[in-house]
Coordinates of N, CA and C in Angstrom, one line a residue:
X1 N 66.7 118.0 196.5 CA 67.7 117.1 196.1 C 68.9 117.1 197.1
X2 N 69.2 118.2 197.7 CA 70.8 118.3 198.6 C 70.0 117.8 199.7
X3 N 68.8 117.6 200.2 CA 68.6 117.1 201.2 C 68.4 115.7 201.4
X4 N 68.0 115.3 200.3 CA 68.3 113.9 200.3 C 69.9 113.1 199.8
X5 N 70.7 114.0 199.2 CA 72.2 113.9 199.2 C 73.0 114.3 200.9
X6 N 72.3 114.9 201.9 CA 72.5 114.8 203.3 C 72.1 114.1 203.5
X7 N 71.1 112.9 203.5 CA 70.6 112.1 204.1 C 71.5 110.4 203.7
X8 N 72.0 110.7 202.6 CA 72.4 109.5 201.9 C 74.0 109.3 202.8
X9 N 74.5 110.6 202.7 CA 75.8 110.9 203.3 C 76.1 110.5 205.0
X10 N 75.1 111.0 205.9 CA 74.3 110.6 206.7 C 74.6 109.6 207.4
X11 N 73.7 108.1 206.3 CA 74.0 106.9 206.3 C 74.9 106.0 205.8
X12 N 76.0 106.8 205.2 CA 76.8 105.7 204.9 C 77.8 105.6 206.0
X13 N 78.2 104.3 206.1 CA 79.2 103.9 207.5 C 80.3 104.4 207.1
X14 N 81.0 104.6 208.8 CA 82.6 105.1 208.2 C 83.7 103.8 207.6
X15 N 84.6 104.3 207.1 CA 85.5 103.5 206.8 C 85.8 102.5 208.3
X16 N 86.1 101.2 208.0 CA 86.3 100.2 209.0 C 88.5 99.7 208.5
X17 N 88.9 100.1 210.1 CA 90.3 99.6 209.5 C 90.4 98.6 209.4
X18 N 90.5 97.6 208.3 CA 90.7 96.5 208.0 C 92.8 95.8 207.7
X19 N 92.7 94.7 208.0 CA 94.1 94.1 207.3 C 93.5 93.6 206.1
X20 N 94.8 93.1 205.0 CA 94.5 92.2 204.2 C 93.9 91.0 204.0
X21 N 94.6 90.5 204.8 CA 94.0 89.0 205.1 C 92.9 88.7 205.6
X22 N 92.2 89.9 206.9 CA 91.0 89.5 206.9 C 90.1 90.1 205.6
X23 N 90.2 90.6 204.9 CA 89.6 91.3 203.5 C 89.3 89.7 202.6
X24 N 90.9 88.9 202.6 CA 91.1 87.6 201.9 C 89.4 86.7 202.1
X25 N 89.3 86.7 203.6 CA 88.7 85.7 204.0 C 87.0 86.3 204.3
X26 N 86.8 87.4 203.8 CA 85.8 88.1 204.4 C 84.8 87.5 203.3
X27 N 83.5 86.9 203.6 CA 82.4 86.7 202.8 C 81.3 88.0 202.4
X28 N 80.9 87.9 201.6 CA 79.9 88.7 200.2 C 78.7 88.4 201.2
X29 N 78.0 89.6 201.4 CA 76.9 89.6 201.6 C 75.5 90.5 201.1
X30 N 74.3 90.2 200.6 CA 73.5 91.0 200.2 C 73.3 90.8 198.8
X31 N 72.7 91.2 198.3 CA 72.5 91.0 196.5 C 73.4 92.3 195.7
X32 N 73.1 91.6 194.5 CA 74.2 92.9 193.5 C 73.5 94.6 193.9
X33 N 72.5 94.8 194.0 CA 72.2 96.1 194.3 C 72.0 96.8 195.9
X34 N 72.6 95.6 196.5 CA 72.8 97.0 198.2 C 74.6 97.1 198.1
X35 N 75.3 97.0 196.8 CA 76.5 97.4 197.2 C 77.3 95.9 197.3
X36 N 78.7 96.7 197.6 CA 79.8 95.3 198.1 C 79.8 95.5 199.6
X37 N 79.1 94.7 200.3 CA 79.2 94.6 201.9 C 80.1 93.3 202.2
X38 N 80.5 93.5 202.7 CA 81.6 91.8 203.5 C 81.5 91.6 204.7
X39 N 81.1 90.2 205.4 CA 81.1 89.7 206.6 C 82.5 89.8 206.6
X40 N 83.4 90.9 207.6 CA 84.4 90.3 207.7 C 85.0 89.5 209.6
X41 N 85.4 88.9 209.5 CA 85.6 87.9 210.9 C 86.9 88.6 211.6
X42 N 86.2 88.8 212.7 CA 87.2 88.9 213.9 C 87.5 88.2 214.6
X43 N 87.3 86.8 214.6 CA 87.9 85.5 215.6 C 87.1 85.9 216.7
X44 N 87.2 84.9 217.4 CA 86.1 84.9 218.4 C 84.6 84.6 218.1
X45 N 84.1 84.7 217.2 CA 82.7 84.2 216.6 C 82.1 86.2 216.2
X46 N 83.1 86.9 216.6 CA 82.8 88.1 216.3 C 83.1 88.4 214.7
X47 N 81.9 89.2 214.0 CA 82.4 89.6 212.4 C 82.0 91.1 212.5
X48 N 81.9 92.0 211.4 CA 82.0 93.5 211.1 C 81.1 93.1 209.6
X49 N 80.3 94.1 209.4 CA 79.7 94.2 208.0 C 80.2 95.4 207.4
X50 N 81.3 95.3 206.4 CA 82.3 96.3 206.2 C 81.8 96.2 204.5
X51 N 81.9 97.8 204.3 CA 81.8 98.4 202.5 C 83.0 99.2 202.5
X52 N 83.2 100.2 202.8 CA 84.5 100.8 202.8 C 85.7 100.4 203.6
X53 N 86.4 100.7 203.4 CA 87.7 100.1 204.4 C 89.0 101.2 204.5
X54 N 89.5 101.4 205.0 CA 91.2 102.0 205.6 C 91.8 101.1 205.6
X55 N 93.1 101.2 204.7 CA 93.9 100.3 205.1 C 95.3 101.4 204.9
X56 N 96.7 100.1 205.4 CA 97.4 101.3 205.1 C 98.6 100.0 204.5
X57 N 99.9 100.3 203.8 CA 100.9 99.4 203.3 C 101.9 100.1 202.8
X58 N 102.7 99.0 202.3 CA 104.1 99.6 201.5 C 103.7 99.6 200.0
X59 N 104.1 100.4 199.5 CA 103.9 100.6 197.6 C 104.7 99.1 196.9
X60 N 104.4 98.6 196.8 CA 105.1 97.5 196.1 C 105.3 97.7 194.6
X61 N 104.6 98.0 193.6 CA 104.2 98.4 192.4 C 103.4 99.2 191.8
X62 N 103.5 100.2 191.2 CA 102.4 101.4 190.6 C 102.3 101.6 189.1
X63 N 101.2 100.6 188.9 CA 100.8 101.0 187.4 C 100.2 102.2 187.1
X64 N 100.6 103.0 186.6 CA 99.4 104.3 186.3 C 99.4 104.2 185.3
X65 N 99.3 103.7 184.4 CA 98.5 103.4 183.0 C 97.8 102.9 183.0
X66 N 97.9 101.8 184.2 CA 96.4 100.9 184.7 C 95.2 101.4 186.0
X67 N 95.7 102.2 185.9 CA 95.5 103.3 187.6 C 95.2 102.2 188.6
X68 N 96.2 101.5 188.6 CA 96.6 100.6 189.9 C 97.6 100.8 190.6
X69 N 97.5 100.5 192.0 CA 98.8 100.5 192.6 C 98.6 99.2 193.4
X70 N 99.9 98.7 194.2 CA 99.5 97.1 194.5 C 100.8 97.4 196.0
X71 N 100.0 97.0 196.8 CA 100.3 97.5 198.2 C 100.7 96.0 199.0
X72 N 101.4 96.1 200.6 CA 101.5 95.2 201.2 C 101.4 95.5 202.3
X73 N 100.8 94.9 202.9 CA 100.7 95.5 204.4 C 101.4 93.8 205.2
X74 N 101.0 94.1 206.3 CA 101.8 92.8 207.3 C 100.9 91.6 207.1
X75 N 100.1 91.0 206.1 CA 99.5 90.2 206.4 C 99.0 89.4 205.4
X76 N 99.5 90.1 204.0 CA 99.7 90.1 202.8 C 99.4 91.4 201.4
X77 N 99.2 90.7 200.4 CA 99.2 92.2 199.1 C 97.7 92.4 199.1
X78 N 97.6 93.7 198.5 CA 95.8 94.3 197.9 C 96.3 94.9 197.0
X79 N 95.4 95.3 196.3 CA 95.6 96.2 195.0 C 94.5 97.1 195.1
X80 N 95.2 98.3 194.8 CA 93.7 99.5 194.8 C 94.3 100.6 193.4
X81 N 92.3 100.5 193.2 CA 92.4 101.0 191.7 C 92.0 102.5 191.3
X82 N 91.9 103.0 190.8 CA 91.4 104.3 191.0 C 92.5 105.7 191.2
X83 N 93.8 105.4 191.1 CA 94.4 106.1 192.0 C 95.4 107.1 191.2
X84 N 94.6 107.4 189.9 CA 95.0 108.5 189.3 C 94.2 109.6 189.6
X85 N 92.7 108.8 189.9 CA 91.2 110.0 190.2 C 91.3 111.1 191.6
X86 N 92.5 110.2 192.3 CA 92.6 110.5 194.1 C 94.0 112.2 193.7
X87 N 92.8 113.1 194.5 CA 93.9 114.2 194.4 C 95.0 114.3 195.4
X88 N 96.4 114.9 195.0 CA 97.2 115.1 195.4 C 97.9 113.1 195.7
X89 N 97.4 112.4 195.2 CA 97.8 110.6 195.0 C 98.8 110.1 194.6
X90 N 99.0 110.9 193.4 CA 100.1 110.3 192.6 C 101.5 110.4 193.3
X91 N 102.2 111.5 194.3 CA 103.3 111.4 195.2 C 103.4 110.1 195.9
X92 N 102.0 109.9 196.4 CA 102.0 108.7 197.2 C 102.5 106.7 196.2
X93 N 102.6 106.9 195.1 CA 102.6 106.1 194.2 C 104.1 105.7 194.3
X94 N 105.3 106.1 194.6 CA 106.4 105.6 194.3 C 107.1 104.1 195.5
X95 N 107.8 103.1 194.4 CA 107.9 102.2 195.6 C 108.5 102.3 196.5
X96 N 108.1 101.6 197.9 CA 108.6 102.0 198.9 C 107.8 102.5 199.7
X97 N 107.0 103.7 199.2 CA 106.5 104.7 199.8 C 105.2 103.6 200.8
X98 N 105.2 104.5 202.5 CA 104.0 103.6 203.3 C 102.9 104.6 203.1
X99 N 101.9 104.3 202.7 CA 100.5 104.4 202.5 C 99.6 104.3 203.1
X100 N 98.5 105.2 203.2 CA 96.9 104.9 203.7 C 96.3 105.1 202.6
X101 N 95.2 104.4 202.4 CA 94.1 104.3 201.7 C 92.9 104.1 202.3
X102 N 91.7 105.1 201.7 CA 90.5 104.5 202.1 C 89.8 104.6 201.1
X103 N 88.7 103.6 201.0 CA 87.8 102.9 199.5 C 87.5 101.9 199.6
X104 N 86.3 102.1 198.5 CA 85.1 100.5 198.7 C 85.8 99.7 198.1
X105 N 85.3 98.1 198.9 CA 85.7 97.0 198.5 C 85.1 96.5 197.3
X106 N 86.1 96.4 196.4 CA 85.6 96.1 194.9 C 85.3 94.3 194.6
X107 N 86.4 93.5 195.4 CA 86.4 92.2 195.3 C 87.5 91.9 196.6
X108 N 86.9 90.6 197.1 CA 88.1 89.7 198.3 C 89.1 89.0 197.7
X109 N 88.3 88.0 196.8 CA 89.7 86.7 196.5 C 89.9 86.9 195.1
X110 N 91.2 86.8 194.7 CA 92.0 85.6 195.1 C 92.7 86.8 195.9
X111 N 92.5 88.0 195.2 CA 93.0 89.4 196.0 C 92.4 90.2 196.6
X112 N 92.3 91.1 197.6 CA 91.8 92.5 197.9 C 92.2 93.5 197.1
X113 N 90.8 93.6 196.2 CA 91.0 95.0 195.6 C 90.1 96.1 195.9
X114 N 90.6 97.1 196.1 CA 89.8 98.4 196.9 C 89.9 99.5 195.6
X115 N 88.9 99.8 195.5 CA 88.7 101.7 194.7 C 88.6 102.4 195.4
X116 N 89.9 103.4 195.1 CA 90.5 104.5 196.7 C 89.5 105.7 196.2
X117 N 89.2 106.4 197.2 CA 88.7 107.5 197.3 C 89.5 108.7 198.1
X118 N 90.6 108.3 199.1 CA 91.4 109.0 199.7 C 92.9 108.3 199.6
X119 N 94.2 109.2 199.3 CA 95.7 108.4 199.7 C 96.3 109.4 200.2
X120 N 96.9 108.6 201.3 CA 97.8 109.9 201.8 C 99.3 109.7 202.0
X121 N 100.1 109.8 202.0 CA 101.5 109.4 202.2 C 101.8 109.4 203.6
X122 N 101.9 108.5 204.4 CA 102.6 108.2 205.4 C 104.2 108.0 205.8
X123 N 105.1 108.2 204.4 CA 106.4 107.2 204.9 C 106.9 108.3 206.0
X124 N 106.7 109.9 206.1 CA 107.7 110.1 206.9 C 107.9 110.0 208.0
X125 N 106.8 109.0 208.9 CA 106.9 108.6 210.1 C 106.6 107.0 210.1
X126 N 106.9 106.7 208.9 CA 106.6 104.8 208.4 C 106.6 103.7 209.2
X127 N 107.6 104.0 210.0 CA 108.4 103.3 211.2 C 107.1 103.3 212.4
X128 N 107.1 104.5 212.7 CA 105.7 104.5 213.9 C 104.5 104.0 213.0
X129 N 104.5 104.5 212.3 CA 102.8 103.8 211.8 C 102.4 102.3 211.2
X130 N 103.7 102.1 211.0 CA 103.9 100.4 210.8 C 103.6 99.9 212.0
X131 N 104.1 100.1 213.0 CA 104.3 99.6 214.7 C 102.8 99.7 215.0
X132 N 102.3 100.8 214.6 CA 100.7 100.9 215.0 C 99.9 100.5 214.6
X133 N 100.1 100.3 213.7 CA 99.1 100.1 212.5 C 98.0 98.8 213.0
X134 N 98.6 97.5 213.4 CA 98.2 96.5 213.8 C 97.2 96.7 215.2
X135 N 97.7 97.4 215.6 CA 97.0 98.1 217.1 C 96.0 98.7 217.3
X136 N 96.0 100.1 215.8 CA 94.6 100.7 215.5 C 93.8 100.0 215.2
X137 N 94.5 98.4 214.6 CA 93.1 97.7 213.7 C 92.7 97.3 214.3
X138 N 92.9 96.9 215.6 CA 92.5 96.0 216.8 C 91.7 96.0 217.5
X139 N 91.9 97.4 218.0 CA 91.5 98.7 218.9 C 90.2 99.2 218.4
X140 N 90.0 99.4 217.4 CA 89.1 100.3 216.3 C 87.7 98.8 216.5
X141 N 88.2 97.5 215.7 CA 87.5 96.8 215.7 C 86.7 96.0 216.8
X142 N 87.5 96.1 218.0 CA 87.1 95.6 219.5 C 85.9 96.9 219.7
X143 N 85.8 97.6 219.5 CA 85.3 99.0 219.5 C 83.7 98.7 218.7
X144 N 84.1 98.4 217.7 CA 82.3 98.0 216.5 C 82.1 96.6 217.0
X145 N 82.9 96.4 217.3 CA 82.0 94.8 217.0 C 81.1 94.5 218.2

């Protein structure tokens, strides 16, 4: 059994840094049982076949009674659920605060919603990682595709 739990682990792709907006516009591919995969587009006629995602934003809103929190990055909002389950998370929940997340893509439209698996708190260098942020996604993606 742990060998086929290394094997599964293995094969799953790394998180892909995504923006919002391309999340918005990203098409569903495959049937209900290989997962949530998304054609997501890179312009150019270039796309990424993305299940997990990294993203990073500002805390806009934090329900934890609904274990949501609802994020914005530069290109519009996502919401990611789960984020009572994510240890050491809940610091990262107050508004304001800039954010990474990484977690599968649960749905694209009318929003991006993601179930996080990792959050980390970025604000105390917010400023730099905002500036980058768009850069790594760029960089990272010119790179897979």
């Amino acid at each position: 059994m742990f060998k086929r739990e290394q094997t599964l682990e293995a094969n799953r792709p790394p998180p892909i840094k995504v923006l919002s907006g391309q999340l918005r516009t990203a098409e569903r591919r495959g049937g209900a049982d290989s997962g949530s995969a998304y054609d997501v587009s890179l312009g150019g006629g270039r796309s990424l076949l993305v299940s997990l995602v990294w993203m990073q934003g500002t805390v806009l809103e934090a329900q934890l009674d609904g274990n949501t929190v609802l994020l914005m990055d530069e290109t519009g909002t996502f919401a990611v659920q789960g984020v009572n389950n994510i240890p050491k998370g809940k610091p990262c929940l107050s508004k304001g605060k800039y954010v990474m997340v990484m977690g599968a893509i649960q749905t694209v439209s009318p929003e991006p919603v993601i179930r996080a698996v990792k959050m980390a708190d970025l604000s105390e260098l917010a400023a730099l990682h905002r500036r980058m942020w768009k850069l790594e996604v760029e960089d990272l993606q010119q790179v897979m595709a």
